[in-house]
Amino acid sequence: MNNPVHTDLQVTGMHCAACSTRLEKALCQLPDVKASVSIATEKAHIEYDPDKITLAGLIKTIQDTGYDAHPLRDFAAEKQLRADALHDEKIRFSISALLTAPLLIQMLLMFAGFHFMLPAWLQFLLATPVQFWIGRRFYEGSFSALRGGTANMDVLVALGTSAAYFFSCAVILFGLNQALYFEASATLITLVLLGKLLEARAKSKTSSALEALINLQPKMAHVERDGEIQELAVEQMLVEDVFQVKPGESVPVDGVVMEGTSSVDESMLTGESLPQNKQVDDKVYAATTNGQGLLKCRALAVGAHTQLAAIIRLVEKAQSSKAAIQKLADRISAIFVPAVVGIALVTFAAWWMLAGNFSAALINAVAVLVISCPCALGLATPTALVVATGRAAQAGILIKDANALERAHKLSVLLLDKTGTLTTGKPSVTDLLPATGFNDAELLTTASSLALGSTHPLSLAITDYAKAHQTAIHPIAHFSESAGMGLRAEINGKVCLSGSPAFAIQQGIAIEEQRILQLQEQGKSVITIANDATLLGYIAIADQLRANSREAVKKLQGMGIRVVMISGDNQATVGAIAKQAGISEFRAEVLPQDKAALVQSFKTNEQMVGMIGDGINDAPALAAADVSFAMRSGSDIAIEAADITLMKSDLMSVVDAISLSRATLAKIRQNLFFAFGYNVLGIPLAAAGMLNPVIAGAAMALSSVSVVSNALLLKRWKPYRA
């Protein structure tokens, strides 16, 4: 596939896991098409080659499979469509319930000992519209499934109700001395519809977190156009537009502060409850809430390019993806319906041949068909994942796909990059230590001139310090940087270098090892500065531990996770930081190109390895890890390579992500246990004649609702310190 195109389609007409599995199989059989279909979100995520097939061709394939689809509309439009469809379903259910009520009352009176029977012709008139008008969807779904070579829930419902209905018709037509079962067929269809209504209502709550995010962005903005402030729709805003945000208002788009000071509530993006102070040159983000001050800002990103829009896309993508555990349910669902039909036939034959009771044989076979609908099995995993990813987004944890959430609970080793992850990532100069015969100014001038050519955090610390002390900067030539080691360039015709003590030794510079070791044991990084092979001195730089790092490490260790810190810094400095953080195991002087290999070395023992980083040099290691986490404050490359992005830039968010993963997997296992247990218990009872079809239908509807309701309990999960 040369230029793959990704698209998401909203799918209608799916009823169970077998439906999504069949549709996914049909799409994947197309040339150069990869598809993932979610029954929980009713969406198909498709990767295809536009040279091989068009979007219209994909939709036609879905329609030929027995469903319908359309490109995603905006959230409000999709919500309205679902609301309209739900309204139509309510009307159909109400009509079905009214027609079924007399039949059901008749049956309940018989159970109570009152022998009251409606005339056969009236039962026929009441049951027929329910069977063929209200129940038409089941026949259409069955036909489409069987035409595609598979069977789904519709096949079970259509078979079961048709058997009861047509048997009753035969009794009337031929005057047989048998009971009528019109009430069974009509009540089953009505109960299935009721179950679907309750399930749809419960499922609508699973994506409430995503809906809340979408509703956060304001509709209007105060934009400066032609020298005056105008009220404009947010959709009309452009990059570089100047806009105002008044106290109490939401920021319309991503921007940078030009004038004013205020505090902004960014909890919807980061999960951080404390407002963030904003002044000139600070960034603000769409949908965050301004505090007490008036801010004048310049737009940096609008529309689909804002951070809020990116978060929404990530959440939608994660909710549509499939976890590995879902594949088990999909495989079972694919063979489940044919197996159930076989069990029903055996039940029918056994009761008729052994007991000689055709009526009992038919009813028990119908009960087997109805009790076995695999709806609960198909909903067990995706509904829990939808709730969990939405809840994670509210807590400032962005999960790219369901597999990352599933794997996180298995982590046994977690590698932490030091700078920017365990520490704040904003090192600052603490000591200037010129060599004998040189002064602070000479040392700082050479160091800052070299540092201007580098983006390394230590170089940036030297640059900031030099600016604050108004240090003179000299032009440099023939600049080169050895990754993780140091810098080299010509200044006024002299070859100068700035780097680690090891780099200085490598370049033939004599250093004072004891003096350097004393600084490193204080947790400081030491930069050696030299000029024409002459030592100018040292600059000590320290990076403060993040406020919650020690507590987070303790909680991770308490969860049974082996925490290992890795850094390119020297042994003494890394050891000092590790001690402060409560980490007993660390790897020092790890070059950027060696980090990925280090990750792989831990994976060789069949351990699930996680990696947390924030820099460009961490990207290969993040990609190599089983589960990778990136700090929001880190580089775009690191965020792109990571499975999970932490909007708080706080190590405690990793604890939250793993905690949520464990809660989610526990909920999925509960759901699968309920779904499997329901069928394992229900099918033998139905085959043994211990379940009336109507009771079986009610139990089937209840099972789906209970699974979705159980998944919704994940909304109660709370991050630490929430």
XYZ file of C-alpha atoms in Angstrom:
722
model
C 0.000 0.000 0.000
C 1.773 3.137 -1.219
C -0.383 5.979 0.070
C -2.866 4.551 2.558
C -5.868 6.660 3.520
C -7.513 6.394 6.934
C -11.216 6.978 7.427
C -13.865 6.381 10.069
C -17.405 5.393 9.151
C -20.475 5.364 11.352
C -22.138 1.965 10.984
C -25.823 1.242 11.600
C -27.640 -2.063 11.895
C -25.166 -4.020 14.053
C -26.712 -5.973 16.929
C -23.974 -8.127 18.450
C -20.301 -9.131 18.351
C -20.970 -11.516 15.466
C -22.142 -8.516 13.414
C -18.978 -6.490 13.996
C -16.793 -9.557 13.390
C -18.559 -10.380 10.123
C -18.380 -6.797 8.887
C -14.704 -6.532 9.818
C -13.987 -9.780 7.940
C -15.856 -8.565 4.842
C -13.894 -5.296 4.765
C -10.526 -6.962 5.356
C -11.136 -9.286 2.406
C -11.037 -6.269 0.072
C -7.664 -5.594 -1.603
C -5.274 -3.576 0.595
C -7.925 -2.849 3.217
C -7.403 -3.068 6.982
C -10.425 -2.503 9.190
C -11.411 -2.515 12.839
C -15.118 -2.450 13.723
C -16.323 -1.605 17.231
C -19.763 -2.707 18.382
C -19.562 -0.310 21.361
C -19.006 2.863 19.328
C -20.649 1.504 16.139
C -17.724 2.786 14.097
C -15.428 1.238 11.510
C -11.841 2.502 11.361
C -10.541 1.667 7.882
C -7.149 1.958 6.188
C -7.354 1.556 2.422
C -5.618 2.287 -0.882
C -7.679 4.840 -2.857
C -6.183 3.461 -6.071
C -7.762 0.071 -5.319
C -11.116 1.067 -3.821
C -13.088 4.239 -3.181
C -14.942 5.377 -0.093
C -18.200 4.680 -1.939
C -16.947 1.162 -2.616
C -16.288 0.619 1.103
C -19.785 1.809 2.000
C -21.278 -0.482 -0.682
C -19.410 -3.448 0.791
C -20.877 -2.632 4.203
C -24.347 -2.384 2.675
C -23.901 -5.669 0.815
C -22.988 -7.282 4.128
C -26.366 -6.223 5.521
C -25.592 -2.981 7.298
C -25.377 0.691 6.402
C -22.684 3.330 6.906
C -21.897 6.972 6.331
C -18.856 9.238 6.877
C -18.667 10.684 10.363
C -20.575 13.895 10.840
C -19.920 16.313 13.662
C -20.696 15.012 17.134
C -23.913 16.998 17.511
C -25.290 15.681 14.202
C -24.418 12.079 15.085
C -25.979 12.507 18.512
C -29.179 13.813 16.937
C -29.287 10.900 14.471
C -28.910 8.423 17.332
C -31.589 10.270 19.297
C -33.962 10.097 16.315
C -33.252 6.388 15.838
C -33.814 5.762 19.550
C -37.115 7.647 19.357
C -38.252 5.442 16.457
C -37.229 2.348 18.421
C -39.282 3.546 21.393
C -42.351 3.934 19.176
C -41.906 0.434 17.715
C -41.405 -1.019 21.174
C -44.515 0.761 22.504
C -46.642 -0.651 19.666
C -45.136 -4.094 20.180
C -45.787 -3.913 23.925
C -49.442 -2.882 23.386
C -50.040 -5.768 20.969
C -48.229 -8.248 23.219
C -49.820 -7.165 26.508
C -53.089 -9.163 26.092
C -51.117 -12.287 25.160
C -48.757 -11.849 28.110
C -51.611 -11.186 30.559
C -53.295 -14.379 29.333
C -50.118 -16.351 30.014
C -49.610 -14.796 33.472
C -53.207 -15.602 34.440
C -52.640 -19.212 33.414
C -49.520 -19.335 35.623
C -51.659 -17.968 38.461
C -54.224 -20.764 38.033
C -56.886 -18.863 36.061
C -57.727 -20.735 32.859
C -58.436 -17.803 30.569
C -57.723 -18.064 26.841
C -58.123 -15.444 24.138
C -59.744 -16.729 20.965
C -57.192 -18.280 18.623
C -58.050 -15.851 15.833
C -57.432 -12.858 18.163
C -54.070 -14.280 19.288
C -53.134 -14.669 15.616
C -54.121 -11.052 14.842
C -52.143 -9.699 17.789
C -49.003 -11.760 17.181
C -48.725 -11.396 13.382
C -47.774 -7.663 13.184
C -45.292 -8.168 16.021
C -43.729 -11.118 14.210
C -43.459 -9.630 10.713
C -43.625 -5.846 11.090
C -41.937 -5.189 14.407
C -39.742 -8.276 13.978
C -38.860 -7.586 10.356
C -35.398 -6.399 11.395
C -34.532 -9.886 12.634
C -35.481 -11.520 9.341
C -33.522 -8.936 7.351
C -30.514 -9.325 9.626
C -30.701 -13.114 9.391
C -30.894 -13.060 5.608
C -27.875 -10.760 5.341
C -25.865 -12.853 7.794
C -26.663 -16.177 6.140
C -25.968 -14.716 2.698
C -22.538 -13.726 4.006
C -21.906 -17.262 5.239
C -22.246 -16.503 8.967
C -24.928 -16.362 11.651
C -25.648 -13.750 14.293
C -28.088 -12.900 17.046
C -30.818 -12.155 14.482
C -30.659 -15.773 13.296
C -31.327 -17.045 16.820
C -34.247 -14.666 17.418
C -35.761 -15.285 13.964
C -35.480 -19.068 14.309
C -36.861 -19.187 17.826
C -39.831 -16.878 17.320
C -40.666 -18.288 13.872
C -40.766 -21.822 15.265
C -43.235 -20.790 17.978
C -45.326 -18.637 15.605
C -45.619 -21.088 12.701
C -46.278 -24.014 15.013
C -49.210 -22.048 16.477
C -50.462 -21.252 12.955
C -50.334 -24.979 12.114
C -52.372 -25.811 15.221
C -55.120 -23.403 14.096
C -54.980 -24.401 10.422
C -55.090 -28.165 10.961
C -57.118 -28.177 14.160
C -54.401 -29.939 16.141
C -54.914 -30.732 19.813
C -51.875 -28.675 20.870
C -51.256 -25.481 22.837
C -50.722 -22.149 21.061
C -47.459 -20.261 21.549
C -48.267 -16.905 19.951
C -47.587 -15.266 23.316
C -44.091 -16.764 23.364
C -43.072 -15.428 19.940
C -44.571 -11.959 20.475
C -43.232 -11.596 24.024
C -39.735 -12.668 22.939
C -39.580 -10.022 20.219
C -40.890 -7.377 22.618
C -38.354 -8.337 25.288
C -35.488 -8.280 22.796
C -36.549 -4.783 21.733
C -36.755 -3.719 25.382
C -33.267 -5.084 25.995
C -31.931 -3.190 22.990
C -33.528 0.049 24.213
C -32.025 -0.323 27.687
C -28.690 -1.298 26.177
C -28.716 1.744 23.856
C -29.453 4.059 26.787
C -26.640 2.554 28.824
C -24.210 2.633 25.882
C -24.946 6.317 25.307
C -23.521 7.001 28.767
C -20.231 5.247 27.976
C -19.097 8.086 25.694
C -20.230 10.884 28.026
C -16.595 11.837 28.752
C -15.944 12.389 25.054
C -19.142 14.396 24.727
C -18.083 16.545 27.675
C -14.763 17.308 25.958
C -16.497 18.247 22.715
C -18.933 20.546 24.500
C -16.146 22.450 26.249
C -15.084 24.604 23.307
C -16.903 27.965 23.213
C -18.994 28.852 20.172
C -18.029 32.543 19.940
C -14.833 34.583 20.357
C -13.869 38.253 20.736
C -11.625 38.766 17.695
C -9.808 41.955 16.703
C -10.616 42.734 13.062
C -10.146 46.083 11.265
C -9.106 47.753 14.489
C -12.181 46.783 16.489
C -13.331 43.815 18.566
C -15.927 41.662 16.800
C -18.003 38.692 17.942
C -17.069 35.850 15.582
C -17.919 32.155 15.483
C -14.899 30.104 16.558
C -15.031 28.267 13.198
C -14.245 31.561 11.419
C -11.028 32.238 13.341
C -7.670 32.110 11.565
C -4.097 31.562 12.712
C -2.505 34.913 13.758
C -5.912 36.382 14.689
C -5.726 38.581 17.788
C -8.449 37.809 20.325
C -9.470 38.746 23.845
C -10.488 36.442 26.675
C -12.476 38.162 29.416
C -12.538 36.962 33.042
C -14.625 33.806 33.419
C -14.673 33.045 29.685
C -13.239 30.015 27.913
C -10.267 30.376 25.584
C -11.593 29.844 22.009
C -8.424 28.501 20.318
C -4.791 27.735 21.132
C -2.734 30.901 21.363
C 0.005 32.889 23.074
C -0.522 35.769 25.503
C 0.373 39.191 24.067
C -0.917 41.385 26.898
C -2.273 40.877 30.408
C -1.855 38.473 33.300
C -4.305 35.978 34.733
C -4.693 32.447 36.016
C -6.231 29.824 33.754
C -7.978 26.609 34.773
C -6.470 23.887 32.550
C -7.931 20.928 34.459
C -9.929 19.744 31.439
C -6.662 19.269 29.532
C -4.276 18.148 32.233
C -6.431 16.955 35.116
C -4.450 19.415 37.277
C -6.850 21.159 39.652
C -4.664 24.209 40.422
C -5.015 27.176 37.999
C -1.908 28.047 35.986
C -0.564 31.604 36.042
C -0.349 33.205 32.598
C 1.616 36.221 31.444
C 3.123 37.559 28.202
C 4.582 34.795 25.961
C 2.791 32.001 27.856
C 0.615 29.627 25.830
C -3.117 29.208 26.360
C -5.271 26.362 25.072
C -8.768 26.064 23.644
C -11.578 25.342 26.136
C -9.511 26.254 29.221
C -11.169 28.795 31.525
C -9.729 32.252 32.180
C -9.658 33.487 35.766
C -9.702 37.073 36.960
C -7.640 38.950 34.344
C -8.230 40.146 30.779
C -5.934 38.415 28.281
C -5.067 39.576 24.778
C -3.754 36.667 22.733
C -2.592 35.691 19.257
C -4.008 32.518 17.710
C -1.459 29.745 17.100
C -3.782 26.858 16.203
C -7.459 26.779 15.252
C -10.094 24.203 14.359
C -8.811 20.649 14.033
C -5.266 21.744 14.950
C -5.926 22.736 18.574
C -4.779 20.559 21.431
C -8.406 19.924 22.408
C -9.153 18.613 18.906
C -6.072 16.379 19.082
C -7.248 14.979 22.418
C -10.719 14.281 21.017
C -9.195 12.456 18.015
C -6.999 10.351 20.297
C -9.919 9.414 22.544
C -12.099 8.510 19.542
C -9.294 6.421 18.061
C -8.705 4.607 21.348
C -12.422 3.944 21.802
C -12.670 2.463 18.297
C -9.590 0.243 18.668
C -9.672 -3.343 19.884
C -7.782 -4.876 22.760
C -6.198 -8.290 22.322
C -8.601 -9.761 24.873
C -11.492 -8.778 22.571
C -10.194 -11.187 19.926
C -11.134 -14.090 22.190
C -14.746 -12.900 22.340
C -14.779 -12.307 18.569
C -13.507 -15.820 17.826
C -16.068 -17.369 20.151
C -18.900 -15.270 18.696
C -17.979 -16.369 15.171
C -18.663 -20.034 15.991
C -21.138 -19.530 18.803
C -24.371 -19.129 16.823
C -23.901 -22.223 14.595
C -23.054 -24.212 17.715
C -26.201 -23.005 19.472
C -28.379 -23.898 16.473
C -26.879 -27.375 16.636
C -27.636 -27.640 20.372
C -31.214 -26.478 19.744
C -31.701 -29.151 17.055
C -30.325 -31.828 19.378
C -32.614 -30.573 22.158
C -35.629 -30.696 19.838
C -34.802 -34.193 18.589
C -34.079 -35.540 22.069
C -37.324 -34.271 23.605
C -39.480 -35.407 20.674
C -37.891 -38.852 20.278
C -37.285 -39.694 23.945
C -40.204 -37.932 25.620
C -42.584 -38.154 22.673
C -43.716 -34.594 23.301
C -43.503 -32.441 20.173
C -44.789 -29.329 21.929
C -42.246 -29.569 24.760
C -39.495 -30.329 22.249
C -40.288 -27.194 20.272
C -40.544 -24.897 23.287
C -37.292 -26.145 24.815
C -35.470 -25.731 21.506
C -36.819 -22.172 21.254
C -35.629 -21.482 24.815
C -32.112 -22.675 23.880
C -32.050 -20.353 20.866
C -33.240 -17.335 22.816
C -31.111 -17.757 25.954
C -27.953 -18.075 23.831
C -27.845 -14.678 22.103
C -24.187 -13.529 22.314
C -24.919 -9.831 22.871
C -23.405 -9.724 26.360
C -20.275 -11.493 25.149
C -19.742 -8.931 22.389
C -20.281 -5.945 24.680
C -18.123 -7.192 27.561
C -14.817 -5.716 26.374
C -15.574 -2.685 24.160
C -17.951 -0.972 26.582
C -15.373 -1.151 29.387
C -12.681 0.240 27.074
C -14.887 3.129 25.932
C -15.630 4.141 29.522
C -11.986 3.739 30.598
C -10.444 5.785 27.771
C -12.949 8.577 28.344
C -12.284 8.559 32.075
C -8.539 8.582 31.394
C -8.876 11.673 29.186
C -10.683 13.469 31.996
C -7.736 12.659 34.268
C -5.184 14.013 31.772
C -4.112 10.595 30.436
C -4.384 10.202 26.662
C -4.374 6.586 25.494
C -3.660 5.963 21.806
C -5.179 2.499 21.519
C -6.874 -0.152 23.586
C -3.889 -2.504 23.494
C -1.757 0.011 25.405
C -4.398 0.195 28.129
C -4.596 -3.594 28.270
C -0.816 -4.153 28.389
C -0.195 -1.521 31.088
C -1.651 -3.727 33.824
C 0.983 -6.399 33.082
C 4.024 -4.132 33.472
C 6.753 -5.713 35.577
C 9.618 -3.301 34.735
C 9.387 0.464 34.269
C 12.358 2.415 32.902
C 12.409 6.111 33.780
C 14.449 8.675 31.914
C 15.948 11.075 34.454
C 15.891 14.529 32.874
C 12.425 15.913 32.247
C 10.706 12.811 33.581
C 11.873 12.173 37.116
C 13.180 15.743 37.334
C 11.589 18.979 36.151
C 13.674 19.029 32.968
C 14.662 22.635 33.655
C 18.221 22.443 34.974
C 19.871 25.627 36.182
C 23.465 26.689 36.771
C 24.465 26.407 40.433
C 28.259 26.917 40.395
C 30.912 28.592 38.205
C 34.310 27.090 39.036
C 37.065 28.668 36.902
C 40.473 26.995 36.780
C 43.525 28.773 38.215
C 44.375 31.817 36.081
C 40.866 32.299 34.659
C 37.768 34.121 35.873
C 33.985 33.599 35.794
C 33.502 35.862 32.773
C 35.991 33.983 30.580
C 34.534 30.637 31.605
C 30.926 31.684 30.988
C 31.652 33.466 27.688
C 33.225 30.357 26.155
C 30.571 28.020 27.553
C 27.618 30.145 26.425
C 29.074 30.751 22.954
C 29.291 26.980 22.441
C 25.881 26.342 24.060
C 24.072 28.551 21.540
C 24.551 25.847 18.918
C 22.878 23.112 20.996
C 19.344 22.320 22.199
C 20.482 19.997 24.987
C 18.831 20.911 28.341
C 22.231 21.558 29.952
C 23.218 23.871 27.090
C 19.918 25.733 27.454
C 20.604 26.151 31.181
C 23.986 27.748 30.411
C 22.401 29.999 27.756
C 19.704 31.202 30.185
C 22.269 31.877 32.884
C 24.463 33.825 30.449
C 21.517 35.946 29.294
C 20.575 36.737 32.882
C 24.164 37.910 33.552
C 24.454 39.779 30.228
C 27.455 37.737 29.171
C 29.218 38.570 25.897
C 28.805 35.944 23.165
C 31.483 35.219 20.562
C 30.787 33.895 17.048
C 31.705 30.245 16.507
C 32.828 28.211 13.480
C 33.050 24.512 12.604
C 30.567 23.589 15.300
C 29.999 19.881 16.047
C 28.058 18.016 18.725
C 28.720 14.503 20.016
C 25.364 13.208 21.240
C 25.337 12.764 24.994
C 29.009 13.813 25.255
C 29.767 17.426 24.393
C 30.265 20.332 21.972
C 33.257 21.461 19.917
C 33.805 24.616 17.853
C 36.319 27.319 16.932
C 36.148 30.636 18.795
C 38.530 33.390 17.632
C 40.625 30.756 15.888
C 40.943 28.554 18.943
C 39.401 25.080 19.285
C 37.081 25.120 22.306
C 35.027 22.363 23.866
C 32.245 21.979 26.406
C 31.067 18.615 27.673
C 31.145 15.867 30.214
C 34.317 15.060 32.129
C 34.592 11.867 30.062
C 34.423 13.933 26.878
C 37.200 16.211 28.185
C 39.436 13.235 28.990
C 38.716 11.836 25.524
C 39.936 15.141 24.055
C 43.141 15.045 26.135
C 42.143 17.590 28.792
C 43.488 17.057 32.319
C 40.669 17.341 34.873
C 40.379 17.386 38.682
C 38.506 14.141 39.309
C 38.063 14.568 43.081
C 36.627 18.060 42.735
C 34.205 16.849 40.057
C 33.167 13.827 42.128
C 32.240 16.050 45.078
C 29.867 18.045 42.888
C 28.370 14.920 41.298
C 27.681 13.381 44.692
C 25.482 16.409 45.377
C 23.351 15.420 42.366
C 24.897 18.052 40.083
C 25.967 17.592 36.488
C 29.421 18.962 35.736
C 30.314 20.556 32.406
C 34.011 20.864 31.598
C 35.098 23.894 29.528
C 38.436 24.001 27.681
C 40.214 26.321 25.259
C 43.009 25.040 22.987
C 43.529 21.981 25.237
C 43.701 24.259 28.312
C 41.150 23.724 31.081
C 39.096 26.901 31.679
C 37.057 25.406 34.515
C 33.766 23.741 35.356
C 30.110 24.699 35.417
C 27.847 22.773 37.825
C 24.185 22.373 36.873
C 21.368 20.868 38.916
C 17.926 19.640 37.898
C 15.332 19.508 40.675
C 13.294 16.389 41.350
C 9.607 16.790 40.456
C 7.414 17.351 43.492
C 5.614 14.000 43.327
C 8.420 11.852 41.913
C 9.430 10.183 45.174
C 5.823 9.413 46.126
C 5.090 8.089 42.627
C 8.137 5.806 42.696
C 7.054 4.448 46.072
C 3.542 3.709 44.767
C 4.908 2.032 41.622
C 7.141 -0.177 43.733
C 4.158 -0.919 45.968
C 2.311 -2.135 42.860
C 5.027 -4.732 42.348
C 6.779 -2.887 39.526
C 10.573 -2.860 39.264
C 11.567 0.802 38.769
C 14.848 1.486 36.956
C 16.210 4.987 36.228
C 18.327 5.529 33.111
C 20.353 8.600 32.202
C 23.210 9.738 30.065
C 24.637 11.525 33.094
C 27.586 10.215 35.110
C 27.373 7.504 37.742
C 27.684 9.772 40.793
C 25.059 12.310 39.681
C 22.587 9.645 38.617
C 23.164 7.795 41.881
C 22.466 10.955 43.885
C 19.173 11.641 42.030
C 18.161 7.968 42.319
C 18.712 8.118 46.082
C 16.583 11.257 46.362
C 13.790 9.538 44.384
C 13.970 6.305 46.362
C 15.190 4.247 43.392
C 17.698 1.509 44.146
C 18.398 0.432 40.541
C 19.740 2.758 37.862
C 21.833 2.835 34.701
C 24.196 5.786 34.164
C 26.094 7.101 31.134
C 23.589 5.529 28.726
C 23.988 7.119 25.317
C 20.817 8.002 23.349
C 21.469 5.320 20.751
C 21.836 2.706 23.506
C 18.513 3.365 25.277
C 16.461 1.220 22.881
C 18.931 -1.653 23.288
C 18.615 -1.326 27.062
C 14.830 -1.637 26.770
C 15.272 -4.764 24.655
C 17.667 -6.264 27.199
C 14.947 -6.152 29.867
C 12.412 -7.696 27.491
C 14.559 -10.796 26.939
C 13.382 -12.220 30.269
C 9.777 -12.246 29.001
C 8.979 -9.263 31.179
C 6.476 -6.589 30.150
C 8.628 -3.454 29.954
C 7.424 0.136 30.136
C 9.384 3.281 29.306
C 8.790 6.903 30.315
C 10.573 9.711 28.499
C 10.194 13.194 27.130
C 13.039 13.936 24.740
C 13.820 13.333 21.084
C 16.577 10.979 22.175
C 13.997 8.865 24.045
C 11.863 8.171 20.947
C 13.620 4.908 19.869
C 13.386 3.525 23.400
C 9.719 4.528 23.666
C 9.002 2.731 20.403
C 10.830 -0.384 21.628
C 8.922 -0.635 24.932
C 5.793 -2.762 25.394
C 4.025 0.279 26.849
C 5.483 3.765 26.538
C 4.585 7.001 28.302
C 5.526 10.532 27.214
C 5.284 13.737 29.196
C 3.220 16.477 27.590
C 6.082 18.903 28.220
C 8.342 16.702 26.080
C 9.197 16.772 22.388
C 6.600 16.120 19.676
C 8.639 13.137 18.488
C 8.558 11.530 21.928
C 4.799 12.119 22.204
C 4.270 10.640 18.731
C 6.298 7.524 19.608
C 4.536 6.929 22.934
C 1.402 4.849 23.547
C 0.172 7.078 26.368
C 0.635 10.839 26.782
C 0.587 12.324 30.287
C -0.923 15.805 30.112
C 0.160 16.648 33.681
C 3.889 15.992 33.129
C 3.740 14.364 36.532
C 5.030 10.879 37.320
C 1.940 10.264 39.438
C -0.029 10.107 36.177
C 1.857 6.898 35.328
C 0.592 5.426 38.601
C -2.925 6.536 37.591
C -2.609 5.015 34.106
C -1.512 1.634 35.480
C -4.189 1.783 38.190
C -6.874 2.482 35.564
C -5.518 -0.313 33.368
C -5.831 -2.785 36.221
C -9.342 -1.583 37.059
C -10.374 -1.871 33.400
C -9.014 -5.373 32.936
C -10.711 -6.453 36.152
C -13.989 -5.069 34.822
C -13.505 -6.803 31.439
C -12.838 -10.121 33.174
C -15.982 -9.645 35.278
C -18.004 -8.929 32.148
C -16.616 -11.928 30.288
C -17.279 -14.130 33.314
C -20.881 -12.888 33.499
C -21.369 -13.380 29.742
C -19.803 -16.855 29.623
C -21.388 -17.912 32.890
C -24.802 -16.771 31.719
C -24.581 -18.944 28.601
C -22.882 -21.901 30.311
C -25.664 -21.972 32.918
C -28.567 -20.918 30.715
C -28.168 -23.295 27.763
C -28.260 -26.548 29.834
C -31.252 -25.257 31.835
C -33.112 -24.403 28.626
C -32.241 -27.750 27.035
C -33.448 -29.552 30.165
C -36.831 -27.847 29.898
C -36.322 -25.727 33.007
C -36.635 -22.330 31.260
C -39.719 -20.967 29.601
C -38.817 -19.073 26.356
C -40.278 -15.855 27.753
C -38.116 -16.097 30.873
C -35.152 -16.946 28.659
C -35.831 -13.824 26.578
C -35.991 -11.643 29.668
C -32.736 -13.146 30.963
C -31.027 -12.552 27.595
C -32.076 -8.886 27.577
C -30.985 -8.463 31.194
C -27.546 -9.956 30.522
C -26.647 -7.286 27.948
C -27.861 -4.467 30.158
C -25.976 -5.838 33.178
C -22.698 -6.036 31.249
C -22.957 -2.433 30.053
C -24.029 -1.248 33.500
C -21.069 -3.034 35.069
C -18.724 -1.293 32.609
C -20.230 2.054 33.585
C -19.021 1.493 37.154
C -15.539 2.401 35.844
C -16.717 6.005 35.968
C -16.219 5.744 39.723
C -12.474 5.242 39.266
C -10.509 8.196 40.594
C -6.863 9.158 40.123
C -4.637 9.598 43.151
C -5.113 13.009 44.764
C -8.249 13.630 42.702
